[in-house]
Amino acid sequence: PSDLALESNPSDHPRASTIFLSKSQTDVREKRKSNHINHVSPGQLTKKYSSCSTIFIDDSTVSQPNLRSTIKCVTLAIFYHIKNRDSDRSLDIFDEKSHPLTREEVPDDYYKHDPDHKHIYRFVRTLFSAAQLTAECAIVTLVYLERLLTYAEIDICPSNWKRIVLGAILLASKVWDDQAVWNVDYCQILKDITVEDMNEMERHFLELLQFNINVPASVYAKYYFDLRSLADDNNLSFLLEPLSKERAQKLEAISRLCEDKYKDLSKAAMRRSFSADNLVGIRRSNAILS
């Protein structure tokens, strides 16, 4: 991608606006206009504001956002990405017709019908529940998804959304969660997909990201705040608890360490499929930071 595109890429730069929030604004404006015409009250204001020193997130454990609420917001962001996409640019590795996730025959008109929010939510929720992933992982999944769309200059659309989301989850879960989830584990969840296909998709995803998997704390916080704004705009519940500055810094350190490890492995990835077995060293390194 061009230098200008990278400078405006929210997944790299904390001052750049997230793509999903801008994609949602057309619908939000229409909803507010409708409410005004029909004299619908927006309800009692319960919003709690964050400051530069305190990141508010949602969960009784204090260290994680509430999983269900976060997945609802992340999948709503993906829904708006698809619904208000600019075009249908894609790549074969993410096309569900070329690389089906199930044995069921993909309909000929598979590329014409946008998934609704519930459909996207069920797909992501199933993966997160089965693999026991965290809410932080959901936020980073969205960061990697927007980074892919910007770097590869493609759109997320009906024909590729499942595989793009799966690829982003694969990467986010290995980088951010305490327990490594191997590609073969996802094959147990999805049943019909082969580990070879998963490895190939993961390798392409990493190459399209130019092996840039670092997520600065400031970028993570921006995506979190914008997801909260999305929740407010769509009347989704999002209770608040603070996330410490130390935890945010720790997450940034982990992603930097993992990025270095991935770059070291990239040479080997050019010669053979990049598999989860290569990530054992990364998981051991992460344990040092725990």
Coordinates of N, CA and C in Angstrom, one line a residue, residues 64-75 78 120-145 161-162 164-179 181 185-186 189-190 220 227:
Q64 N -10.4 -7.8 31.8 CA -10.9 -8.1 30.5 C -12.3 -7.5 30.2
P65 N -12.5 -7.1 29.0 CA -13.9 -6.6 28.7 C -14.8 -7.8 28.7
N66 N -16.1 -7.6 28.9 CA -17.1 -8.7 28.9 C -17.1 -9.3 27.5
L67 N -17.0 -10.7 27.5 CA -16.8 -11.4 26.2 C -18.0 -11.2 25.3
R68 N -19.2 -11.5 25.9 CA -20.4 -11.4 25.0 C -20.6 -10.0 24.5
S69 N -20.5 -9.0 25.3 CA -20.7 -7.6 24.8 C -19.7 -7.3 23.8
T70 N -18.4 -7.7 24.0 CA -17.4 -7.3 23.0 C -17.6 -8.0 21.7
I71 N -17.9 -9.3 21.7 CA -18.1 -10.0 20.5 C -19.3 -9.4 19.7
K72 N -20.4 -9.0 20.5 CA -21.5 -8.4 19.8 C -21.1 -7.1 19.1
C73 N -20.2 -6.3 19.7 CA -19.8 -5.0 19.1 C -18.8 -5.3 18.0
V74 N -17.9 -6.2 18.1 CA -16.9 -6.5 17.1 C -17.6 -7.1 15.8
T75 N -18.6 -8.0 16.1 CA -19.3 -8.5 14.9 C -20.3 -7.5 14.3
I78 N -18.0 -5.6 12.0 CA -17.8 -6.4 10.7 C -19.0 -6.3 9.8
I120 N -23.2 -13.4 11.7 CA -21.8 -13.1 11.9 C -21.5 -13.4 13.4
Y121 N -22.4 -12.9 14.3 CA -22.2 -13.1 15.7 C -22.1 -14.6 16.1
R122 N -23.0 -15.4 15.5 CA -23.0 -16.9 15.8 C -21.7 -17.5 15.3
F123 N -21.2 -17.1 14.2 CA -20.0 -17.7 13.6 C -18.8 -17.4 14.6
V124 N -18.7 -16.1 15.0 CA -17.5 -15.7 15.8 C -17.7 -16.3 17.2
R125 N -18.9 -16.2 17.8 CA -19.2 -16.7 19.1 C -18.9 -18.2 19.2
T126 N -19.2 -19.0 18.2 CA -18.9 -20.4 18.2 C -17.4 -20.7 18.3
L127 N -16.6 -19.9 17.5 CA -15.2 -20.1 17.6 C -14.6 -19.7 18.9
F128 N -15.0 -18.5 19.4 CA -14.5 -18.0 20.7 C -14.9 -19.0 21.9
S129 N -16.1 -19.5 21.9 CA -16.5 -20.4 22.9 C -15.8 -21.7 22.9
A130 N -15.6 -22.3 21.7 CA -15.0 -23.6 21.6 C -13.5 -23.5 21.9
A131 N -12.9 -22.4 21.4 CA -11.4 -22.3 21.6 C -11.1 -21.6 22.9
Q132 N -12.1 -21.1 23.7 CA -12.0 -20.4 25.0 C -11.1 -19.2 24.8
L133 N -11.4 -18.4 23.8 CA -10.7 -17.2 23.6 C -11.2 -16.0 24.5
T134 N -10.4 -15.0 24.6 CA -10.8 -13.8 25.5 C -11.3 -12.7 24.7
A135 N -11.9 -11.7 25.4 CA -12.5 -10.5 24.8 C -11.4 -9.7 24.2
E136 N -10.2 -9.6 24.8 CA -9.1 -8.9 24.2 C -8.8 -9.4 22.8
C137 N -8.9 -10.7 22.7 CA -8.6 -11.3 21.4 C -9.6 -10.8 20.3
A138 N -10.9 -10.6 20.7 CA -11.9 -10.1 19.8 C -11.5 -8.7 19.3
I139 N -11.0 -7.9 20.2 CA -10.7 -6.5 19.8 C -9.5 -6.6 18.8
V140 N -8.5 -7.4 19.1 CA -7.3 -7.5 18.3 C -7.7 -8.1 16.9
T141 N -8.6 -9.0 16.9 CA -9.1 -9.6 15.7 C -9.6 -8.5 14.7
L142 N -10.3 -7.5 15.3 CA -10.8 -6.4 14.5 C -9.6 -5.5 14.0
V143 N -8.6 -5.3 14.8 CA -7.4 -4.5 14.4 C -6.8 -5.2 13.2
Y144 N -6.5 -6.5 13.3 CA -5.9 -7.3 12.2 C -6.8 -7.3 11.0
L145 N -8.1 -7.4 11.1 CA -9.0 -7.4 10.0 C -8.9 -6.1 9.2
W161 N -16.0 -13.1 3.8 CA -16.0 -12.6 5.2 C -15.7 -13.7 6.2
K162 N -16.1 -14.9 6.0 CA -15.9 -16.0 7.0 C -14.4 -16.3 7.1
I164 N -11.8 -14.4 6.1 CA -11.0 -13.3 6.6 C -11.2 -13.2 8.1
V165 N -12.4 -13.3 8.6 CA -12.6 -13.3 10.1 C -11.8 -14.5 10.7
L166 N -11.9 -15.6 10.1 CA -11.2 -16.8 10.7 C -9.7 -16.6 10.7
G167 N -9.2 -16.0 9.7 CA -7.7 -15.7 9.6 C -7.3 -14.7 10.7
A168 N -8.1 -13.7 10.9 CA -7.8 -12.7 11.9 C -7.9 -13.3 13.3
I169 N -8.9 -14.2 13.5 CA -9.0 -14.8 14.8 C -7.8 -15.8 15.1
L170 N -7.4 -16.5 14.0 CA -6.3 -17.4 14.2 C -5.1 -16.7 14.7
L171 N -4.8 -15.5 14.0 CA -3.6 -14.8 14.3 C -3.7 -14.1 15.7
A172 N -4.8 -13.5 16.0 CA -5.0 -12.8 17.3 C -5.0 -13.8 18.4
S173 N -5.5 -15.0 18.3 CA -5.5 -15.9 19.4 C -4.1 -16.4 19.7
K174 N -3.3 -16.6 18.7 CA -1.9 -17.1 18.9 C -1.0 -16.0 19.5
V175 N -1.3 -14.7 19.2 CA -0.5 -13.6 19.7 C -0.9 -13.2 21.1
W176 N -2.2 -13.2 21.3 CA -2.7 -12.5 22.5 C -3.2 -13.4 23.6
D177 N -3.7 -14.6 23.3 CA -4.3 -15.4 24.4 C -3.2 -16.2 25.1
D178 N -3.4 -16.5 26.4 CA -2.5 -17.2 27.2 C -2.2 -18.6 26.8
Q179 N -3.2 -19.3 26.2 CA -3.0 -20.6 25.7 C -3.0 -20.7 24.2
V181 N -3.6 -21.9 20.6 CA -4.6 -22.7 19.9 C -4.1 -23.0 18.6
D185 N -6.6 -27.5 16.1 CA -7.7 -27.4 17.1 C -8.9 -26.7 16.4
Y186 N -8.7 -25.7 15.5 CA -9.8 -25.1 14.8 C -10.4 -26.1 13.8
I189 N -13.0 -27.8 15.5 CA -14.2 -27.0 15.7 C -15.0 -26.9 14.4
L190 N -14.3 -26.6 13.3 CA -15.0 -26.4 12.0 C -15.3 -27.7 11.3
Y220 N -4.9 -0.2 20.4 CA -5.8 -1.0 21.1 C -6.9 -0.2 21.8
L227 N -15.4 1.0 19.7 CA -16.4 0.0 19.9 C -17.4 0.4 20.9

